[in-house]
JSON list of C-alpha atoms in Angstrom, two decimals:
[
{"chain": "G", "resi": 80, "resn": "MET", "atom": "CA", "xyz": [-29.33, 8.38, -2.98]},
{"chain": "G", "resi": 81, "resn": "SER", "atom": "CA", "xyz": [-25.74, 6.90, -2.79]},
{"chain": "G", "resi": 82, "resn": "GLY", "atom": "CA", "xyz": [-24.98, 3.21, -2.76]},
{"chain": "G", "resi": 83, "resn": "ALA", "atom": "CA", "xyz": [-22.78, 3.60, 0.55]},
{"chain": "G", "resi": 84, "resn": "SER", "atom": "CA", "xyz": [-24.00, 1.99, 3.60]},
{"chain": "G", "resi": 85, "resn": "ALA", "atom": "CA", "xyz": [-25.05, 3.86, 6.71]},
{"chain": "G", "resi": 86, "resn": "SER", "atom": "CA", "xyz": [-21.91, 2.54, 8.65]},
{"chain": "G", "resi": 87, "resn": "ALA", "atom": "CA", "xyz": [-19.83, 3.69, 5.73]},
{"chain": "G", "resi": 88, "resn": "ALA", "atom": "CA", "xyz": [-21.32, 6.97, 6.02]},
{"chain": "G", "resi": 89, "resn": "GLY", "atom": "CA", "xyz": [-20.62, 7.32, 9.72]},
{"chain": "G", "resi": 90, "resn": "GLY", "atom": "CA", "xyz": [-24.16, 6.28, 10.89]},
{"chain": "G", "resi": 91, "resn": "PRO", "atom": "CA", "xyz": [-24.91, 4.11, 13.55]},
{"chain": "G", "resi": 92, "resn": "ARG", "atom": "CA", "xyz": [-24.17, 0.30, 13.11]},
{"chain": "G", "resi": 93, "resn": "THR", "atom": "CA", "xyz": [-26.60, -2.21, 14.17]},
{"chain": "G", "resi": 94, "resn": "ALA", "atom": "CA", "xyz": [-25.77, -5.51, 15.38]},
{"chain": "G", "resi": 95, "resn": "PRO", "atom": "CA", "xyz": [-26.59, -8.59, 13.23]},
{"chain": "G", "resi": 96, "resn": "ALA", "atom": "CA", "xyz": [-29.81, -10.32, 14.10]},
{"chain": "G", "resi": 97, "resn": "VAL", "atom": "CA", "xyz": [-29.15, -13.77, 15.79]},
{"chain": "G", "resi": 98, "resn": "ARG", "atom": "CA", "xyz": [-31.05, -16.53, 14.08]},
{"chain": "G", "resi": 99, "resn": "GLN", "atom": "CA", "xyz": [-33.29, -18.33, 16.59]},
{"chain": "G", "resi": 100, "resn": "ALA", "atom": "CA", "xyz": [-33.24, -22.00, 16.52]},
{"chain": "G", "resi": 101, "resn": "GLY", "atom": "CA", "xyz": [-36.67, -23.61, 15.14]},
{"chain": "G", "resi": 102, "resn": "LEU", "atom": "CA", "xyz": [-38.91, -25.81, 17.25]},
{"chain": "G", "resi": 103, "resn": "TRP", "atom": "CA", "xyz": [-38.20, -28.83, 14.96]},
{"chain": "G", "resi": 104, "resn": "ASN", "atom": "CA", "xyz": [-34.55, -29.49, 15.62]},
{"chain": "G", "resi": 105, "resn": "ILE", "atom": "CA", "xyz": [-32.66, -32.50, 16.59]},
{"chain": "G", "resi": 106, "resn": "ALA", "atom": "CA", "xyz": [-32.39, -31.59, 20.29]},
{"chain": "G", "resi": 107, "resn": "ASN", "atom": "CA", "xyz": [-36.13, -31.07, 20.67]},
{"chain": "G", "resi": 108, "resn": "VAL", "atom": "CA", "xyz": [-36.96, -34.15, 18.63]},
{"chain": "G", "resi": 109, "resn": "LEU", "atom": "CA", "xyz": [-34.83, -36.14, 21.20]},
{"chain": "G", "resi": 110, "resn": "THR", "atom": "CA", "xyz": [-36.70, -34.46, 24.14]},
{"chain": "G", "resi": 111, "resn": "MET", "atom": "CA", "xyz": [-40.10, -35.21, 22.54]},
{"chain": "G", "resi": 112, "resn": "LEU", "atom": "CA", "xyz": [-39.07, -38.84, 21.87]},
{"chain": "G", "resi": 113, "resn": "ARG", "atom": "CA", "xyz": [-38.16, -39.10, 25.52]},
{"chain": "G", "resi": 114, "resn": "LEU", "atom": "CA", "xyz": [-41.51, -37.86, 26.60]},
{"chain": "G", "resi": 115, "resn": "LEU", "atom": "CA", "xyz": [-43.26, -40.41, 24.21]},
{"chain": "G", "resi": 116, "resn": "LEU", "atom": "CA", "xyz": [-41.11, -43.06, 25.69]},
{"chain": "G", "resi": 117, "resn": "VAL", "atom": "CA", "xyz": [-42.59, -42.49, 29.13]},
{"chain": "G", "resi": 118, "resn": "PRO", "atom": "CA", "xyz": [-45.89, -44.14, 28.63]},
{"chain": "G", "resi": 119, "resn": "ALA", "atom": "CA", "xyz": [-44.59, -46.89, 26.45]},
{"chain": "G", "resi": 120, "resn": "PHE", "atom": "CA", "xyz": [-42.09, -47.75, 29.19]},
{"chain": "G", "resi": 121, "resn": "VAL", "atom": "CA", "xyz": [-44.69, -47.90, 31.76]},
{"chain": "G", "resi": 122, "resn": "LEU", "atom": "CA", "xyz": [-46.94, -50.17, 29.67]},
{"chain": "G", "resi": 123, "resn": "LEU", "atom": "CA", "xyz": [-44.03, -52.52, 28.91]},
{"chain": "G", "resi": 124, "resn": "LEU", "atom": "CA", "xyz": [-43.02, -52.61, 32.58]},
{"chain": "G", "resi": 125, "resn": "VAL", "atom": "CA", "xyz": [-46.42, -53.48, 33.91]},
{"chain": "G", "resi": 126, "resn": "HIS", "atom": "CA", "xyz": [-47.46, -55.72, 31.30]},
{"chain": "G", "resi": 127, "resn": "ASP", "atom": "CA", "xyz": [-48.44, -59.28, 32.53]},
{"chain": "G", "resi": 128, "resn": "GLY", "atom": "CA", "xyz": [-48.31, -57.93, 36.12]},
{"chain": "G", "resi": 129, "resn": "GLY", "atom": "CA", "xyz": [-44.67, -56.93, 35.77]},
{"chain": "G", "resi": 130, "resn": "ALA", "atom": "CA", "xyz": [-43.75, -60.55, 36.09]},
{"chain": "G", "resi": 131, "resn": "ASN", "atom": "CA", "xyz": [-42.66, -61.31, 32.51]},
{"chain": "G", "resi": 132, "resn": "PRO", "atom": "CA", "xyz": [-38.72, -61.16, 32.09]},
{"chain": "G", "resi": 133, "resn": "VAL", "atom": "CA", "xyz": [-39.04, -60.66, 28.30]},
{"chain": "G", "resi": 134, "resn": "TRP", "atom": "CA", "xyz": [-41.38, -57.71, 28.75]},
{"chain": "G", "resi": 135, "resn": "ARG", "atom": "CA", "xyz": [-39.06, -56.26, 31.37]},
{"chain": "G", "resi": 136, "resn": "VAL", "atom": "CA", "xyz": [-36.25, -56.46, 29.03]},
{"chain": "G", "resi": 137, "resn": "PHE", "atom": "CA", "xyz": [-38.20, -54.45, 26.55]},
{"chain": "G", "resi": 138, "resn": "ALA", "atom": "CA", "xyz": [-39.08, -52.05, 29.33]},
{"chain": "G", "resi": 139, "resn": "TRP", "atom": "CA", "xyz": [-35.22, -51.68, 30.05]},
{"chain": "G", "resi": 140, "resn": "ALA", "atom": "CA", "xyz": [-34.56, -50.90, 26.41]},
{"chain": "G", "resi": 141, "resn": "ALA", "atom": "CA", "xyz": [-36.99, -48.09, 26.43]},
{"chain": "G", "resi": 142, "resn": "PHE", "atom": "CA", "xyz": [-35.63, -46.80, 29.73]},
{"chain": "G", "resi": 143, "resn": "ALA", "atom": "CA", "xyz": [-32.01, -46.94, 28.43]},
{"chain": "G", "resi": 144, "resn": "VAL", "atom": "CA", "xyz": [-33.02, -45.30, 25.16]},
{"chain": "G", "resi": 145, "resn": "ALA", "atom": "CA", "xyz": [-34.67, -42.44, 27.31]},
{"chain": "G", "resi": 146, "resn": "MET", "atom": "CA", "xyz": [-31.39, -42.10, 29.39]},
{"chain": "G", "resi": 147, "resn": "ILE", "atom": "CA", "xyz": [-29.24, -41.88, 26.44]},
{"chain": "G", "resi": 148, "resn": "THR", "atom": "CA", "xyz": [-31.52, -39.13, 24.66]},
{"chain": "G", "resi": 149, "resn": "ASP", "atom": "CA", "xyz": [-31.15, -37.23, 27.91]},
{"chain": "G", "resi": 150, "resn": "VAL", "atom": "CA", "xyz": [-27.25, -37.01, 27.45]},
{"chain": "G", "resi": 151, "resn": "PHE", "atom": "CA", "xyz": [-27.50, -36.07, 23.91]},
{"chain": "G", "resi": 152, "resn": "ASP", "atom": "CA", "xyz": [-30.17, -33.67, 23.53]},
{"chain": "G", "resi": 153, "resn": "GLY", "atom": "CA", "xyz": [-28.64, -31.09, 25.84]},
{"chain": "G", "resi": 154, "resn": "HIS", "atom": "CA", "xyz": [-25.26, -31.51, 24.42]},
{"chain": "G", "resi": 155, "resn": "LEU", "atom": "CA", "xyz": [-26.38, -30.94, 20.98]},
{"chain": "G", "resi": 156, "resn": "ALA", "atom": "CA", "xyz": [-28.57, -27.99, 21.97]},
{"chain": "G", "resi": 157, "resn": "ARG", "atom": "CA", "xyz": [-25.52, -26.19, 23.72]},
{"chain": "G", "resi": 158, "resn": "THR", "atom": "CA", "xyz": [-23.16, -27.21, 20.96]},
{"chain": "G", "resi": 159, "resn": "TYR", "atom": "CA", "xyz": [-25.19, -26.04, 17.90]},
{"chain": "G", "resi": 160, "resn": "ASN", "atom": "CA", "xyz": [-27.14, -23.37, 19.53]},
{"chain": "G", "resi": 161, "resn": "LEU", "atom": "CA", "xyz": [-30.26, -25.09, 19.43]},
{"chain": "G", "resi": 162, "resn": "VAL", "atom": "CA", "xyz": [-31.67, -23.90, 22.70]},
{"chain": "G", "resi": 163, "resn": "THR", "atom": "CA", "xyz": [-35.25, -23.03, 22.66]},
{"chain": "G", "resi": 164, "resn": "ASP", "atom": "CA", "xyz": [-37.99, -22.21, 25.16]},
{"chain": "G", "resi": 165, "resn": "PHE", "atom": "CA", "xyz": [-39.70, -25.30, 24.54]},
{"chain": "G", "resi": 166, "resn": "GLY", "atom": "CA", "xyz": [-36.44, -27.19, 25.23]},
{"chain": "G", "resi": 167, "resn": "LYS", "atom": "CA", "xyz": [-35.83, -25.26, 28.46]},
{"chain": "G", "resi": 168, "resn": "ILE", "atom": "CA", "xyz": [-39.34, -26.39, 29.70]},
{"chain": "G", "resi": 169, "resn": "ALA", "atom": "CA", "xyz": [-39.60, -29.87, 28.24]},
{"chain": "G", "resi": 170, "resn": "ASP", "atom": "CA", "xyz": [-36.24, -31.23, 28.78]},
{"chain": "G", "resi": 171, "resn": "PRO", "atom": "CA", "xyz": [-36.43, -31.27, 32.72]},
{"chain": "G", "resi": 172, "resn": "ILE", "atom": "CA", "xyz": [-40.03, -32.57, 32.48]},
{"chain": "G", "resi": 173, "resn": "ALA", "atom": "CA", "xyz": [-38.91, -35.49, 30.33]},
{"chain": "G", "resi": 174, "resn": "ASP", "atom": "CA", "xyz": [-36.02, -36.19, 32.70]},
{"chain": "G", "resi": 175, "resn": "LYS", "atom": "CA", "xyz": [-38.37, -36.12, 35.80]},
{"chain": "G", "resi": 176, "resn": "ALA", "atom": "CA", "xyz": [-41.04, -37.96, 34.09]},
{"chain": "G", "resi": 177, "resn": "ILE", "atom": "CA", "xyz": [-39.17, -41.11, 32.98]},
{"chain": "G", "resi": 178, "resn": "MET", "atom": "CA", "xyz": [-37.36, -41.31, 36.35]},
{"chain": "G", "resi": 179, "resn": "GLY", "atom": "CA", "xyz": [-40.37, -40.77, 38.37]},
{"chain": "G", "resi": 180, "resn": "ALA", "atom": "CA", "xyz": [-42.39, -43.35, 36.28]},
{"chain": "G", "resi": 181, "resn": "ALA", "atom": "CA", "xyz": [-39.86, -45.97, 36.70]},
{"chain": "G", "resi": 182, "resn": "LEU", "atom": "CA", "xyz": [-39.59, -45.41, 40.38]},
{"chain": "G", "resi": 183, "resn": "ILE", "atom": "CA", "xyz": [-43.30, -45.36, 41.02]},
{"chain": "G", "resi": 184, "resn": "CYS", "atom": "CA", "xyz": [-43.97, -48.51, 38.93]},
{"chain": "G", "resi": 185, "resn": "LEU", "atom": "CA", "xyz": [-41.14, -50.35, 40.61]},
{"chain": "G", "resi": 186, "resn": "SER", "atom": "CA", "xyz": [-42.56, -49.53, 44.13]},
{"chain": "G", "resi": 187, "resn": "VAL", "atom": "CA", "xyz": [-46.09, -50.53, 42.90]},
{"chain": "G", "resi": 188, "resn": "LEU", "atom": "CA", "xyz": [-44.73, -53.95, 41.77]},
{"chain": "G", "resi": 189, "resn": "GLY", "atom": "CA", "xyz": [-43.07, -54.37, 44.95]},
{"chain": "G", "resi": 190, "resn": "ASP", "atom": "CA", "xyz": [-39.52, -54.45, 43.50]},
{"chain": "G", "resi": 191, "resn": "LEU", "atom": "CA", "xyz": [-38.49, -51.16, 45.01]},
{"chain": "G", "resi": 192, "resn": "SER", "atom": "CA", "xyz": [-38.97, -49.87, 48.66]},
{"chain": "G", "resi": 193, "resn": "TRP", "atom": "CA", "xyz": [-41.36, -46.80, 48.70]},
{"chain": "G", "resi": 194, "resn": "TRP", "atom": "CA", "xyz": [-38.89, -44.98, 50.87]},
{"chain": "G", "resi": 195, "resn": "VAL", "atom": "CA", "xyz": [-36.46, -44.97, 48.30]},
{"chain": "G", "resi": 196, "resn": "THR", "atom": "CA", "xyz": [-38.85, -43.66, 45.68]},
{"chain": "G", "resi": 197, "resn": "GLY", "atom": "CA", "xyz": [-39.93, -41.02, 48.20]},
{"chain": "G", "resi": 198, "resn": "VAL", "atom": "CA", "xyz": [-36.32, -39.74, 48.84]},
{"chain": "G", "resi": 199, "resn": "ILE", "atom": "CA", "xyz": [-35.46, -39.46, 45.31]},
{"chain": "G", "resi": 200, "resn": "LEU", "atom": "CA", "xyz": [-38.66, -37.83, 44.14]},
{"chain": "G", "resi": 201, "resn": "PHE", "atom": "CA", "xyz": [-38.72, -35.32, 47.16]},
{"chain": "G", "resi": 202, "resn": "ARG", "atom": "CA", "xyz": [-35.13, -34.36, 46.26]},
{"chain": "G", "resi": 203, "resn": "GLU", "atom": "CA", "xyz": [-35.85, -33.93, 42.56]},
{"chain": "G", "resi": 204, "resn": "LEU", "atom": "CA", "xyz": [-39.05, -31.90, 43.13]},
{"chain": "G", "resi": 205, "resn": "GLY", "atom": "CA", "xyz": [-37.49, -29.87, 45.95]},
{"chain": "G", "resi": 206, "resn": "ILE", "atom": "CA", "xyz": [-34.39, -28.78, 43.94]},
{"chain": "G", "resi": 207, "resn": "THR", "atom": "CA", "xyz": [-36.66, -27.98, 40.91]},
{"chain": "G", "resi": 208, "resn": "LEU", "atom": "CA", "xyz": [-38.83, -25.87, 43.12]},
{"chain": "G", "resi": 209, "resn": "MET", "atom": "CA", "xyz": [-35.58, -24.32, 44.79]},
{"chain": "G", "resi": 210, "resn": "ARG", "atom": "CA", "xyz": [-34.29, -23.34, 41.42]},
{"chain": "G", "resi": 211, "resn": "PHE", "atom": "CA", "xyz": [-37.29, -21.20, 40.91]},
{"chain": "G", "resi": 212, "resn": "TRP", "atom": "CA", "xyz": [-37.04, -19.60, 44.28]},
{"chain": "G", "resi": 213, "resn": "VAL", "atom": "CA", "xyz": [-33.54, -18.31, 43.68]},
{"chain": "G", "resi": 214, "resn": "ILE", "atom": "CA", "xyz": [-33.88, -17.89, 39.81]},
{"chain": "G", "resi": 215, "resn": "LYS", "atom": "CA", "xyz": [-34.00, -14.04, 40.09]},
{"chain": "G", "resi": 216, "resn": "HIS", "atom": "CA", "xyz": [-30.63, -13.91, 41.79]},
{"chain": "G", "resi": 217, "resn": "GLY", "atom": "CA", "xyz": [-28.96, -16.36, 39.44]},
{"chain": "G", "resi": 218, "resn": "VAL", "atom": "CA", "xyz": [-28.83, -19.96, 38.21]},
{"chain": "G", "resi": 219, "resn": "ILE", "atom": "CA", "xyz": [-27.69, -22.97, 40.23]},
{"chain": "G", "resi": 220, "resn": "PRO", "atom": "CA", "xyz": [-25.37, -24.81, 37.65]},
{"chain": "G", "resi": 221, "resn": "ALA", "atom": "CA", "xyz": [-25.38, -28.49, 37.50]},
{"chain": "G", "resi": 222, "resn": "SER", "atom": "CA", "xyz": [-22.59, -29.94, 39.48]},
{"chain": "G", "resi": 223, "resn": "ARG", "atom": "CA", "xyz": [-20.34, -32.96, 38.77]},
{"chain": "G", "resi": 224, "resn": "GLY", "atom": "CA", "xyz": [-21.79, -34.53, 41.72]},
{"chain": "G", "resi": 225, "resn": "GLY", "atom": "CA", "xyz": [-25.25, -33.93, 40.21]},
{"chain": "G", "resi": 226, "resn": "LYS", "atom": "CA", "xyz": [-24.19, -35.75, 36.95]},
{"chain": "G", "resi": 227, "resn": "ILE", "atom": "CA", "xyz": [-22.68, -38.53, 38.79]},
{"chain": "G", "resi": 228, "resn": "LYS", "atom": "CA", "xyz": [-25.80, -38.90, 40.98]},
{"chain": "G", "resi": 229, "resn": "THR", "atom": "CA", "xyz": [-27.95, -38.89, 37.62]},
{"chain": "G", "resi": 230, "resn": "LEU", "atom": "CA", "xyz": [-25.73, -41.71, 36.30]},
{"chain": "G", "resi": 231, "resn": "ALA", "atom": "CA", "xyz": [-26.04, -43.73, 39.43]},
{"chain": "G", "resi": 232, "resn": "GLN", "atom": "CA", "xyz": [-29.70, -43.21, 39.54]},
{"chain": "G", "resi": 233, "resn": "GLY", "atom": "CA", "xyz": [-30.14, -44.35, 35.87]},
{"chain": "G", "resi": 234, "resn": "THR", "atom": "CA", "xyz": [-27.84, -47.52, 36.25]},
{"chain": "G", "resi": 235, "resn": "ALA", "atom": "CA", "xyz": [-29.67, -48.45, 39.65]},
{"chain": "G", "resi": 236, "resn": "VAL", "atom": "CA", "xyz": [-33.10, -48.06, 38.13]},
{"chain": "G", "resi": 237, "resn": "GLY", "atom": "CA", "xyz": [-32.18, -49.82, 35.21]},
{"chain": "G", "resi": 238, "resn": "MET", "atom": "CA", "xyz": [-30.86, -52.83, 37.03]},
{"chain": "G", "resi": 239, "resn": "TYR", "atom": "CA", "xyz": [-34.13, -52.90, 38.90]},
{"chain": "G", "resi": 240, "resn": "VAL", "atom": "CA", "xyz": [-36.20, -53.01, 35.77]},
{"chain": "G", "resi": 241, "resn": "LEU", "atom": "CA", "xyz": [-34.61, -56.15, 34.69]},
{"chain": "G", "resi": 242, "resn": "VAL", "atom": "CA", "xyz": [-35.39, -59.32, 36.56]},
{"chain": "G", "resi": 243, "resn": "LEU", "atom": "CA", "xyz": [-32.03, -60.17, 38.23]},
{"chain": "G", "resi": 244, "resn": "THR", "atom": "CA", "xyz": [-31.24, -62.90, 40.71]},
{"chain": "G", "resi": 245, "resn": "GLY", "atom": "CA", "xyz": [-28.52, -64.04, 42.78]},
{"chain": "G", "resi": 246, "resn": "PRO", "atom": "CA", "xyz": [-25.24, -61.93, 43.00]},
{"chain": "G", "resi": 247, "resn": "LEU", "atom": "CA", "xyz": [-26.60, -59.45, 40.47]},
{"chain": "G", "resi": 248, "resn": "ALA", "atom": "CA", "xyz": [-29.70, -58.79, 42.53]},
{"chain": "G", "resi": 249, "resn": "THR", "atom": "CA", "xyz": [-27.42, -58.18, 45.53]},
{"chain": "G", "resi": 250, "resn": "PHE", "atom": "CA", "xyz": [-25.10, -55.90, 43.36]},
{"chain": "G", "resi": 251, "resn": "ARG", "atom": "CA", "xyz": [-28.04, -53.84, 42.27]},
{"chain": "G", "resi": 252, "resn": "TRP", "atom": "CA", "xyz": [-29.02, -53.18, 45.72]},
{"chain": "G", "resi": 253, "resn": "TRP", "atom": "CA", "xyz": [-25.69, -51.65, 46.42]},
{"chain": "G", "resi": 254, "resn": "VAL", "atom": "CA", "xyz": [-25.74, -49.54, 43.37]},
{"chain": "G", "resi": 255, "resn": "MET", "atom": "CA", "xyz": [-29.13, -48.12, 44.53]},
{"chain": "G", "resi": 256, "resn": "ALA", "atom": "CA", "xyz": [-27.77, -47.46, 47.88]},
{"chain": "G", "resi": 257, "resn": "VAL", "atom": "CA", "xyz": [-25.06, -45.48, 46.22]},
{"chain": "G", "resi": 258, "resn": "ALA", "atom": "CA", "xyz": [-27.58, -43.60, 44.22]},
{"chain": "G", "resi": 259, "resn": "VAL", "atom": "CA", "xyz": [-29.52, -42.80, 47.23]},
{"chain": "G", "resi": 260, "resn": "ALA", "atom": "CA", "xyz": [-26.69, -41.58, 49.13]},
{"chain": "G", "resi": 261, "resn": "LEU", "atom": "CA", "xyz": [-25.64, -39.51, 46.33]},
{"chain": "G", "resi": 262, "resn": "THR", "atom": "CA", "xyz": [-29.07, -38.17, 45.81]},
{"chain": "G", "resi": 263, "resn": "VAL", "atom": "CA", "xyz": [-29.16, -36.93, 49.58]},
{"chain": "G", "resi": 264, "resn": "VAL", "atom": "CA", "xyz": [-25.65, -35.60, 49.45]},
{"chain": "G", "resi": 265, "resn": "THR", "atom": "CA", "xyz": [-25.88, -33.62, 46.25]},
{"chain": "G", "resi": 266, "resn": "GLY", "atom": "CA", "xyz": [-29.41, -32.49, 47.41]},
{"chain": "G", "resi": 267, "resn": "LEU", "atom": "CA", "xyz": [-27.94, -30.78, 50.51]},
{"chain": "G", "resi": 268, "resn": "ASP", "atom": "CA", "xyz": [-25.08, -29.10, 48.42]},
{"chain": "G", "resi": 269, "resn": "TYR", "atom": "CA", "xyz": [-27.76, -27.67, 46.20]},
{"chain": "G", "resi": 270, "resn": "VAL", "atom": "CA", "xyz": [-29.45, -26.16, 49.28]},
{"chain": "G", "resi": 271, "resn": "ARG", "atom": "CA", "xyz": [-26.28, -24.70, 50.35]},
{"chain": "G", "resi": 272, "resn": "GLN", "atom": "CA", "xyz": [-25.65, -23.23, 46.93]},
{"chain": "G", "resi": 273, "resn": "ALA", "atom": "CA", "xyz": [-29.22, -21.95, 46.77]},
{"chain": "G", "resi": 274, "resn": "VAL", "atom": "CA", "xyz": [-29.01, -20.23, 50.12]},
{"chain": "G", "resi": 275, "resn": "VAL", "atom": "CA", "xyz": [-25.56, -18.72, 49.30]},
{"chain": "G", "resi": 276, "resn": "LEU", "atom": "CA", "xyz": [-26.83, -17.45, 46.07]},
{"chain": "G", "resi": 277, "resn": "ARG", "atom": "CA", "xyz": [-29.90, -15.83, 47.47]},
{"chain": "G", "resi": 278, "resn": "ARG", "atom": "CA", "xyz": [-27.98, -14.07, 50.33]},
{"chain": "G", "resi": 279, "resn": "ALA", "atom": "CA", "xyz": [-25.43, -12.68, 47.69]},
{"chain": "G", "resi": 280, "resn": "GLY", "atom": "CA", "xyz": [-28.52, -11.45, 45.51]},
{"chain": "G", "resi": 281, "resn": "LEU", "atom": "CA", "xyz": [-30.27, -9.83, 48.40]},
{"chain": "G", "resi": 282, "resn": "ALA", "atom": "CA", "xyz": [-26.94, -8.19, 49.46]},
{"chain": "G", "resi": 283, "resn": "ARG", "atom": "CA", "xyz": [-26.44, -6.93, 45.81]},
{"chain": "G", "resi": 284, "resn": "GLU", "atom": "CA", "xyz": [-29.96, -5.63, 45.71]},
{"chain": "G", "resi": 285, "resn": "ARG", "atom": "CA", "xyz": [-29.61, -3.81, 49.00]},
{"chain": "G", "resi": 286, "resn": "ALA", "atom": "CA", "xyz": [-26.24, -2.17, 47.75]},
{"chain": "G", "resi": 287, "resn": "GLU", "atom": "CA", "xyz": [-27.77, -1.08, 44.46]},
{"chain": "G", "resi": 288, "resn": "ARG", "atom": "CA", "xyz": [-30.82, 0.51, 46.34]},
{"chain": "G", "resi": 289, "resn": "ALA", "atom": "CA", "xyz": [-28.41, 2.46, 48.76]},
{"chain": "G", "resi": 290, "resn": "GLU", "atom": "CA", "xyz": [-26.43, 3.67, 45.78]},
{"chain": "G", "resi": 291, "resn": "SER", "atom": "CA", "xyz": [-29.48, 4.78, 43.96]},
{"chain": "G", "resi": 292, "resn": "SER", "atom": "CA", "xyz": [-30.55, 6.59, 47.12]},
{"chain": "G", "resi": 293, "resn": "GLU", "atom": "CA", "xyz": [-27.34, 8.28, 47.61]},
{"chain": "G", "resi": 294, "resn": "ARG", "atom": "CA", "xyz": [-27.49, 9.56, 43.97]},
{"chain": "G", "resi": 295, "resn": "ASN", "atom": "CA", "xyz": [-30.89, 10.93, 44.23]},
{"chain": "G", "resi": 296, "resn": "THR", "atom": "CA", "xyz": [-29.89, 12.70, 47.53]},
{"chain": "G", "resi": 297, "resn": "ALA", "atom": "CA", "xyz": [-26.79, 14.05, 45.83]},
{"chain": "G", "resi": 298, "resn": "ARG", "atom": "CA", "xyz": [-28.84, 15.78, 42.98]}
]
């Protein structure tokens, strides 16, 4: 048996195996940290009936850390090829969990109108379900408007977590108004993209079936 490789001898050359990222990588650790912060944030926010400004500051700190990890875990996963099946599932769950918990708690405490919480949560859940509806036809990418919406929501909710009075309380109302407007506008844009993507996918499937039928007929 010679020492020549199969490729040198003219045999088939196999592609090198791609190393899969392990579960315990920095991106997934940040995602898990964000999941753990959800119950901690809730306990801090509702402590002492939610009336203690000091505990509200602690809750804001937990919320801020969760928002920051949301930015970094996805960036690290894409940049360093750390994307895993766990991350694909856990990351959006963590995103919705921390925002949903904040909105619901603030409404329960009487700091935020329930209709605001309803609009935001309905949009987020609806877009998530819509992504699954069209997933076989393609993926709806995150838009720049969606990213701005997320930033506006995080800023507004963070300001409501804090006990603010006077001009700051008025300012946070306007920030939340902008966040709600962006939530609705970007949600409608995602619906448009989903409809276009699904129509294109169905048209492509019909064309492929027609082409396949023609080939079978020609045989």
